[in-house]
Short mmCIF file of C-alpha atoms and ligand atoms in Angstrom, two decimals:
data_model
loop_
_atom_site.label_atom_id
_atom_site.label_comp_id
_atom_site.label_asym_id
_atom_site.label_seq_id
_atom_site.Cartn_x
_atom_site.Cartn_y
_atom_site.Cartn_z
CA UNK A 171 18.70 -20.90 16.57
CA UNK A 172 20.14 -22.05 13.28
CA UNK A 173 18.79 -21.56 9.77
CA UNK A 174 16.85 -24.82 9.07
CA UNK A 175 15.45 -23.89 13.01
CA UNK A 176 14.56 -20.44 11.99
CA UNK A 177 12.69 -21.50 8.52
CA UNK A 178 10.93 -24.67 10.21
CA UNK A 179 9.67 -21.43 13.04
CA UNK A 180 8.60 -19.56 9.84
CA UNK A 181 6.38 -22.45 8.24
CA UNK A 182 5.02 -23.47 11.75
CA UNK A 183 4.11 -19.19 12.35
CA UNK A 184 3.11 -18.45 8.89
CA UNK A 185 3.21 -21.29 6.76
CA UNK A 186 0.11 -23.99 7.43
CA UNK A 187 -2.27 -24.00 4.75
CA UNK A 188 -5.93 -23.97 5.85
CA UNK A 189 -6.20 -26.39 2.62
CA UNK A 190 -3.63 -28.51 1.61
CA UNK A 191 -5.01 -28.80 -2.13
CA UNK A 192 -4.48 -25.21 -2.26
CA UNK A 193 -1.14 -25.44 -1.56
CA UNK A 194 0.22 -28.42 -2.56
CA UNK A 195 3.76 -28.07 -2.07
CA UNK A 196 4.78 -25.35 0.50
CA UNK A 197 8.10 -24.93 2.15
CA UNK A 198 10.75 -27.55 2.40
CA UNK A 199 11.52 -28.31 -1.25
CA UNK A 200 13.05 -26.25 -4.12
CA UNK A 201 9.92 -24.41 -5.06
CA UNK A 202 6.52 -24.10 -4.11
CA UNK A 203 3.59 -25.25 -5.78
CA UNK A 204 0.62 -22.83 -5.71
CA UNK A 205 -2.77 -24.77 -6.81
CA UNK A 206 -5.21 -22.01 -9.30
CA UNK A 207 -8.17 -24.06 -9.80
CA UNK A 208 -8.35 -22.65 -13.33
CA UNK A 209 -8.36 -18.96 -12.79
CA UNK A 210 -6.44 -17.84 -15.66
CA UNK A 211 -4.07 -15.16 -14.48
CA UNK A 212 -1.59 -15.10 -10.94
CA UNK A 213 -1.09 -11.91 -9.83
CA UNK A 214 2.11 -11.54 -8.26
CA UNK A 215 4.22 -8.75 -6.86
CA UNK A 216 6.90 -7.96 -4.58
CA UNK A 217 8.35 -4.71 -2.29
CA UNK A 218 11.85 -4.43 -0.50
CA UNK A 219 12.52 -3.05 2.68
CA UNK A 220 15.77 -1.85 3.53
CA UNK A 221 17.29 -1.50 7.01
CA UNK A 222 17.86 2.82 7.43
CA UNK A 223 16.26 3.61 3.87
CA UNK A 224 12.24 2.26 4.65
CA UNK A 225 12.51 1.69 8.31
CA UNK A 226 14.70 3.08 10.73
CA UNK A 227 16.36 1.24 13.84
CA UNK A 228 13.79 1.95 16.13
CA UNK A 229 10.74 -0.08 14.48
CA UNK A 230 10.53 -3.12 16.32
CA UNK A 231 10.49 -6.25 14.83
CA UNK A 232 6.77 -6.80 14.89
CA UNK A 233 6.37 -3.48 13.24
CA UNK A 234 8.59 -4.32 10.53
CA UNK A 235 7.00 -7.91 10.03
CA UNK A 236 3.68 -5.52 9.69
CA UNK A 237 4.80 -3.29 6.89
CA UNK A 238 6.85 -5.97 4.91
CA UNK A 239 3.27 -7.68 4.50
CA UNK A 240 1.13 -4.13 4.63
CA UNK A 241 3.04 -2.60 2.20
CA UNK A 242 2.42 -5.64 -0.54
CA UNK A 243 -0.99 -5.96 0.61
CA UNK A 244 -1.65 -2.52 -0.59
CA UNK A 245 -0.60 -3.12 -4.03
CA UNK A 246 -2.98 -6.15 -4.85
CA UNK A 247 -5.27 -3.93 -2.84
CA UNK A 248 -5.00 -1.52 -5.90
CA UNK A 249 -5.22 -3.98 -8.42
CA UNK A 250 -8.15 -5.64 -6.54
CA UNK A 251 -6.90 -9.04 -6.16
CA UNK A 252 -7.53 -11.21 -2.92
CA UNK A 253 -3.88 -12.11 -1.61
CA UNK A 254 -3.25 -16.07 -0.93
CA UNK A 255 0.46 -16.98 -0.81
CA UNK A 256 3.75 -14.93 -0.35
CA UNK A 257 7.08 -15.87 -0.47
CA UNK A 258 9.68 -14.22 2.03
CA UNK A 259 13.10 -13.19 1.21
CA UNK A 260 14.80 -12.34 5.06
CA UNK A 261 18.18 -10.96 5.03
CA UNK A 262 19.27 -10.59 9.11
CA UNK A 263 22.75 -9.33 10.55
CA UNK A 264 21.66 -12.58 13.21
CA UNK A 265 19.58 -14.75 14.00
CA UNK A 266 17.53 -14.18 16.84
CA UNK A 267 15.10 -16.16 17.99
CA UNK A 268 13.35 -12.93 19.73
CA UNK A 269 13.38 -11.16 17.22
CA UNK A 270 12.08 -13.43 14.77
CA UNK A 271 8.93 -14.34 17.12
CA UNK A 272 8.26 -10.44 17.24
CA UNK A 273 8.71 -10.29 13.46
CA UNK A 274 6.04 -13.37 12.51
CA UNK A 275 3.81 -11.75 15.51
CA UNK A 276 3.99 -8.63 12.86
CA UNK A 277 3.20 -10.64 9.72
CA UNK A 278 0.40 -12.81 11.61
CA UNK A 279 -1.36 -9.77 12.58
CA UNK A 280 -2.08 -9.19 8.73
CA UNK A 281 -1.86 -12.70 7.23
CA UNK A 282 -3.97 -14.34 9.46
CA UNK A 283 -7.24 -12.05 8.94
CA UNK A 284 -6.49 -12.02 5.28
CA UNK A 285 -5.98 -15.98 5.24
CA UNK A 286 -2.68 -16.12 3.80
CA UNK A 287 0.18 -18.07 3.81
CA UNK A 288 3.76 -18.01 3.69
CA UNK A 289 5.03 -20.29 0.82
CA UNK A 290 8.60 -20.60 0.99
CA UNK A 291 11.33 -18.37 0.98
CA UNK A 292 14.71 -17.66 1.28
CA UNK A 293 17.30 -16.76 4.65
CA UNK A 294 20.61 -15.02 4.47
CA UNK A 295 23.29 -13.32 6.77
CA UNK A 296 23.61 -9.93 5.99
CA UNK A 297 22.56 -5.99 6.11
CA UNK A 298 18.74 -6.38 7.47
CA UNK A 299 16.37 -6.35 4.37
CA UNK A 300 13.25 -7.99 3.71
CA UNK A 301 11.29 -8.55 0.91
CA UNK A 302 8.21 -10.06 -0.01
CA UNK A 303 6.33 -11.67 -3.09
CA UNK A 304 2.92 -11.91 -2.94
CA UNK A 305 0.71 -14.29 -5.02
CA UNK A 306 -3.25 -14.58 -5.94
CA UNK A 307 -5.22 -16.44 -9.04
CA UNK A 308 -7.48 -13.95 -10.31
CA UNK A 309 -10.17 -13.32 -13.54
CA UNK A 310 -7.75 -11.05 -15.74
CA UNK A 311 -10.70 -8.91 -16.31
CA UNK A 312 -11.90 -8.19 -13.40
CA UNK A 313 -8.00 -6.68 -12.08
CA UNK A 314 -8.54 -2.55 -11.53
CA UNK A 315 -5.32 -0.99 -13.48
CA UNK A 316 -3.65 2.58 -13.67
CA UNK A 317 -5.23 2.54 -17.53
CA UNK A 318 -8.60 2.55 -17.27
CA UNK A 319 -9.36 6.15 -16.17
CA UNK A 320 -12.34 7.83 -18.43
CA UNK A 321 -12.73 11.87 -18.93
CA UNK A 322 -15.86 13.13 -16.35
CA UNK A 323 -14.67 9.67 -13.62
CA UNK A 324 -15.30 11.04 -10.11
CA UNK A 325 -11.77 11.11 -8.00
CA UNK A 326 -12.19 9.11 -5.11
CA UNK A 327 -9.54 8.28 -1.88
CA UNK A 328 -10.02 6.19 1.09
CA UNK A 329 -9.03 7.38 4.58
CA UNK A 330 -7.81 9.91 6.25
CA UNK A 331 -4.09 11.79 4.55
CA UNK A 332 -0.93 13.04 6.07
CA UNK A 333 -0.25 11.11 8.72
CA UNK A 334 2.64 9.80 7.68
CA UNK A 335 4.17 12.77 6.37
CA UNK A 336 3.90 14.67 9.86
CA UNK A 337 4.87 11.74 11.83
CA UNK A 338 7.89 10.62 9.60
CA UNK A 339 8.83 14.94 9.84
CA UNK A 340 8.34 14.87 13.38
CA UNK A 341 10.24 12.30 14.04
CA UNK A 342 13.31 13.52 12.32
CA UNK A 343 13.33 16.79 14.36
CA UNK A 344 13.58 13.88 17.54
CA UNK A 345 10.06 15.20 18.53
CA UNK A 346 7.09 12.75 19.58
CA UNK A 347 4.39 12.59 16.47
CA UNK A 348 1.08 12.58 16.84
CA UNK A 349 -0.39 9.32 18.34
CA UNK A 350 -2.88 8.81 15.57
CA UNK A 351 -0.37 9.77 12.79
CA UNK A 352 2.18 7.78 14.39
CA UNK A 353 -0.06 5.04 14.18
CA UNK A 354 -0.70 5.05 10.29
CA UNK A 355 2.94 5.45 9.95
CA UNK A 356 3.91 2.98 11.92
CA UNK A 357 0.74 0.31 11.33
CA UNK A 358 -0.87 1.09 8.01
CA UNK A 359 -4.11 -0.34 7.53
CA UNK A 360 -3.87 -2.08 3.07
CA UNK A 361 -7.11 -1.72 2.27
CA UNK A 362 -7.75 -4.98 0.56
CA UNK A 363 -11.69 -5.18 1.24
CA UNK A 364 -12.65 -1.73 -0.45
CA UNK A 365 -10.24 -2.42 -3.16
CA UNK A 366 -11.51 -5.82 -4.11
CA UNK A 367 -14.65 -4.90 -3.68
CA UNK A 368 -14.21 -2.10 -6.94
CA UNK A 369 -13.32 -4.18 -8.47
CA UNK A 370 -15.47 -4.54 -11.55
CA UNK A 371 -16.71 -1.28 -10.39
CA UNK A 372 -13.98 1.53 -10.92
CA UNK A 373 -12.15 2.09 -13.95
CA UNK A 374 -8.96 2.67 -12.38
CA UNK A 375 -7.10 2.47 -9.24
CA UNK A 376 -3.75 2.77 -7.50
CA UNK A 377 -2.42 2.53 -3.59
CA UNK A 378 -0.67 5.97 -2.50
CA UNK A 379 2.62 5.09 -1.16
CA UNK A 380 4.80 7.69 -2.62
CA UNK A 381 2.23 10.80 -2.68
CA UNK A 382 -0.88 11.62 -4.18
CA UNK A 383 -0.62 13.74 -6.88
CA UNK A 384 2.54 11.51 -7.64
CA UNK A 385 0.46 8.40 -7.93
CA UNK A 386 -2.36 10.16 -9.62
CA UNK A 387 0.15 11.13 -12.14
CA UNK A 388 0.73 7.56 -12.52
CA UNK A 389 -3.26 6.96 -13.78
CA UNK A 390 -3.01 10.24 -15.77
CA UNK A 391 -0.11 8.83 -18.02
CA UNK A 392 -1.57 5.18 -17.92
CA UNK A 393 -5.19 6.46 -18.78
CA UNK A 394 -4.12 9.18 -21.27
CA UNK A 395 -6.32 12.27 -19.20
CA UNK A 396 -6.00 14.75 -16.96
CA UNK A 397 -7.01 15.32 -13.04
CA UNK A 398 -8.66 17.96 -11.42
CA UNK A 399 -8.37 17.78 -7.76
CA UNK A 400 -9.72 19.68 -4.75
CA UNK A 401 -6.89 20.00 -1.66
CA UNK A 402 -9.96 21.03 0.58
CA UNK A 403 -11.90 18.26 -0.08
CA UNK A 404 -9.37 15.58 1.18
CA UNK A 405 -9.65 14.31 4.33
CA UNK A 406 -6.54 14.88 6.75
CA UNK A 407 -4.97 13.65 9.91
CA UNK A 408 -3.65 16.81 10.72
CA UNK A 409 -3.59 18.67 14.10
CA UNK A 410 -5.34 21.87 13.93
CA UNK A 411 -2.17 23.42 15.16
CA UNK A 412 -0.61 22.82 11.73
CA UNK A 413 -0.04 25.29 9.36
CA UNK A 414 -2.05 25.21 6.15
CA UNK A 415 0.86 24.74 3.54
CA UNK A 416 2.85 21.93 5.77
CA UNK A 417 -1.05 20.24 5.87
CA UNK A 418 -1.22 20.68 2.52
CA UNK A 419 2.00 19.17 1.64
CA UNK A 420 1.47 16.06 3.75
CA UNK A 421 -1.65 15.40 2.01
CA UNK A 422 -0.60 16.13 -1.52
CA UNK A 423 3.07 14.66 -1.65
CA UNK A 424 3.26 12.73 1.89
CA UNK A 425 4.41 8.89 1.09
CA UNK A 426 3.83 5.55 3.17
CA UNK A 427 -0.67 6.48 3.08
CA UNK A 428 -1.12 3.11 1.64
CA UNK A 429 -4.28 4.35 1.08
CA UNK A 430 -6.24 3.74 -2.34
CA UNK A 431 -7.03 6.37 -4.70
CA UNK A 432 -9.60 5.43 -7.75
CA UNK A 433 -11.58 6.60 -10.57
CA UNK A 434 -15.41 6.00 -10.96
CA UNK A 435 -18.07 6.89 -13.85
CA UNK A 436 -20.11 9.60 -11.89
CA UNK A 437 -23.15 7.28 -12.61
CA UNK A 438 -21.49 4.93 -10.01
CA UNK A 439 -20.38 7.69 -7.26
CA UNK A 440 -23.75 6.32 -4.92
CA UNK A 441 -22.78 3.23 -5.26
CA UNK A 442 -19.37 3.13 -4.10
CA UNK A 443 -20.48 5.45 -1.24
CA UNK A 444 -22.43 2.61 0.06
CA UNK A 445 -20.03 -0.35 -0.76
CA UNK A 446 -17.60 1.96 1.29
CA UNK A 447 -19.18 2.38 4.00
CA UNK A 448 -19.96 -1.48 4.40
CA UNK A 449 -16.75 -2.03 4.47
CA UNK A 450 -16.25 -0.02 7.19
CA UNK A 451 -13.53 2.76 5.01
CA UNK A 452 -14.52 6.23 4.61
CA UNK A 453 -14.14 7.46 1.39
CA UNK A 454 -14.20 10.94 -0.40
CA UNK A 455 -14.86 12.60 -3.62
CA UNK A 456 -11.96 15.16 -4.20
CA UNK A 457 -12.19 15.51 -8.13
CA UNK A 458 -11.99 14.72 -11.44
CA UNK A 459 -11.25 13.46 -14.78
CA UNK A 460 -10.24 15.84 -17.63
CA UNK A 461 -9.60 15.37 -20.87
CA UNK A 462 -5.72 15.57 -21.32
CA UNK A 463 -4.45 18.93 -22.42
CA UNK A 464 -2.14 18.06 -25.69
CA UNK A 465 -0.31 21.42 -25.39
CA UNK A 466 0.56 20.19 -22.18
CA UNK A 467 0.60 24.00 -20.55
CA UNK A 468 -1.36 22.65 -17.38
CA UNK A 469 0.11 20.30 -14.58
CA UNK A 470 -1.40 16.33 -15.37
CA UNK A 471 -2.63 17.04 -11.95
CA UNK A 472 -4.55 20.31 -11.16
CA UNK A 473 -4.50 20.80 -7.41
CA UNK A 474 -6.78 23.66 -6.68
CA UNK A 475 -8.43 25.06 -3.28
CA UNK A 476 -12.11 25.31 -2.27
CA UNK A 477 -12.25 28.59 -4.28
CA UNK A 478 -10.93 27.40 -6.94
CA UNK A 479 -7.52 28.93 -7.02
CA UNK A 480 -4.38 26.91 -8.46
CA UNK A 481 -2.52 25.09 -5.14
CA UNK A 482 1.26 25.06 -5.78
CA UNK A 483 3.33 21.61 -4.81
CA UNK A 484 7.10 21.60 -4.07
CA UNK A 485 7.06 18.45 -4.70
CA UNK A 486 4.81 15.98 -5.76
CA UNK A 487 6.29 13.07 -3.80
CA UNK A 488 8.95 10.54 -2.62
CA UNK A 489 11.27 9.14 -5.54
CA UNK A 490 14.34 7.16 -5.52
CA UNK A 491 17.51 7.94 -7.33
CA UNK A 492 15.85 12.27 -7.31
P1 LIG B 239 18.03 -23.56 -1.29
O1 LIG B 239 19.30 -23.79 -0.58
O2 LIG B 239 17.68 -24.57 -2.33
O3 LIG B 239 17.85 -22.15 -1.73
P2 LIG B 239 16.84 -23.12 1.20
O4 LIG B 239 17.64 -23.95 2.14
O5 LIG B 239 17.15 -21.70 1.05
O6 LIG B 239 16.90 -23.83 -0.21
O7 LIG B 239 15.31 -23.29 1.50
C1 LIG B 239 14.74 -24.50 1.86
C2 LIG B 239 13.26 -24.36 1.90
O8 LIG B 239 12.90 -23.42 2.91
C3 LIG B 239 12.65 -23.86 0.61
O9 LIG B 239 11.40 -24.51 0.41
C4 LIG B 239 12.42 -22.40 0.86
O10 LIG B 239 11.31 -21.90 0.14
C5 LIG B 239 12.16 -22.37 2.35
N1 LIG B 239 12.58 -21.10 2.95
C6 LIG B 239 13.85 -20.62 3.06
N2 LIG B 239 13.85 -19.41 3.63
C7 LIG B 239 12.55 -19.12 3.93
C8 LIG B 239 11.87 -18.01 4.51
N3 LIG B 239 12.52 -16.92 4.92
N4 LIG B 239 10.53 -18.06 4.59
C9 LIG B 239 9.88 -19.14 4.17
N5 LIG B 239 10.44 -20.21 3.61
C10 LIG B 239 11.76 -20.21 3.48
MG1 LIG B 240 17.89 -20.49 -0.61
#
């Protein structure tokens, strides 16, 4: 398989617009043209991985076509913005046409329930990396941001936590995870539905990939308040066997949830309990907005227990360049 073989395989897998005045020019020439019928904003964003740093060498191919597209996913899922096109930076040490097929089998699994399509791209020799940009026309007002947090919001996040953390820690000790918290690790679920569907309806959202008090830090700084929030009241995927501070630790810091953590005026809590739940995505109230302490003597993020007693973090989650 040579290069023009490979990217002709990649438009044929991934590429075919449903509508061709959508898209009306895909791969094949120097850029892409990506129709808006008059919405006036794109959104548009894009997330690396790297071979050993965000996937290790026993993924499989279809696992890392899966994340490379669930990983973006979850960021427009934040933002509340229906995905259409990406583009798709590959970087591969060969080209293999087995590997390749696996790959797109990975990517299909997401972009063909979401309906989107693969734009163009670009294909290089080199250290395994891939990266991909997503695209969607949107309202600008109707976008959920990190800013729009209000003092006495409910705290809300979807799923189930810590799965990740336990089976990324398990893994490194060369012991077997958890089948279900392998599986979030190793398949996370963007939740694009729930998070276009707040949209218009929280104040403020964001998709926990690096931790989430981390990431709740994130709204606290963007929104100018403060966060109360209850470790007891988050639902886990931990065994029982577990003990409480490692639980605790996976749920408050653990990266790679790409689950979706948002604000709501109290007034609305009801209602996003039922939009929730016909999605199909639990959801759970775990705290709340503060007004932001000026002296700054408090954490942005108060973690406290079911007794209200302060919870204290190592860490609050997974940065690069520490
Ligand atoms: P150039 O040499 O001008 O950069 P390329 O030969 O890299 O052009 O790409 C030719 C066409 O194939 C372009 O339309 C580009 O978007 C598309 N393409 C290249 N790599 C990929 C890829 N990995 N996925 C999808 N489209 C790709
Ligand atoms: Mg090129």
């Amino acid at each position: 398989m040579n290069e023009f073989e490979a990217i002709g395989y990649l438009q044929r897998r991934l590429g075919t617009p449903v509508d061709a005045a959508d898209l009306p020019l895909g791969i094949g020439d120097d850029a892409a043209l990506i129709a808006t019928h008059g919405a006036p904003a794109m959104a548009v964003c894009t997330d690396t991985l790297v071979a050993g740093r965000h996937f290790s060498a026993d993924y499989s191919a279809a696992d890392i076509g899966f994340r490379a597209l669930s990983v973006n996913l979850s960021d427009f899922a934040a933002m509340g913005v229906r995905p259409q096109y990406f583009q798709l930076a590959l970087t591969l040490p060969n080209l293999d046409a087995a590997w390749l097929a696996g790959f797109c089998d990975g990517m299909a699994a997401l972009s063909e329930p979401h309906s989107l399509v693969l734009a163009g791209g670009d294909l290089t020799g080199g250290p395994l990396c891939v990266s991909v940009t997503l695209f969607g026309a949107t309202q600008t007002h109707t976008v959920l941001t990190r800013t729009g947090a209000r003092v006495g919001d409910r705290i809300m996040v979807s799923g189930q936590l810590g799965g990740p953390f336990l089976a990324l820690a398990a893994r490194m000790q060369g012991q077997s995870a958890d089948p279900q918290c392998d599986a979030r690790l190793l398949r996370p679920a963007p939740r694009v539905a729930l998070g276009c569907a707040l949209a218009g309806v929280a104040n403020a959202a964001i998709d926990i990939s690096d931790g989430l008090v981390q990431d709740l830090g994130h709204i606290c700084r963007g929104s100018g308040v403060a966060m109360r929030v209850c470790v007891d009241a988050i639902p886990h995927l931990a065994p029982e066997d577990i003990p409480l501070d490692l639980r605790r630790q996976a749920v408050l810091a653990g990266g790679e949830e790409y689950e979706l953590a948002f604000t709501v005026p109290a007034e609305h809590a009801t209602e996003v309990r039922l939009l929730a739940q016909r999605i199909g995505v639990p959801i759970a109230d775990i705290g709340e907005v503060r007004a932001a302490d000026a002296a700054h003597l408090e954490p942005v993020v108060q973690v406290v227990d079911s007794t209200g007693s302060a919870v204290r973090l190592e860490q609050s989650g997974f940065m690069h360049f520490r």
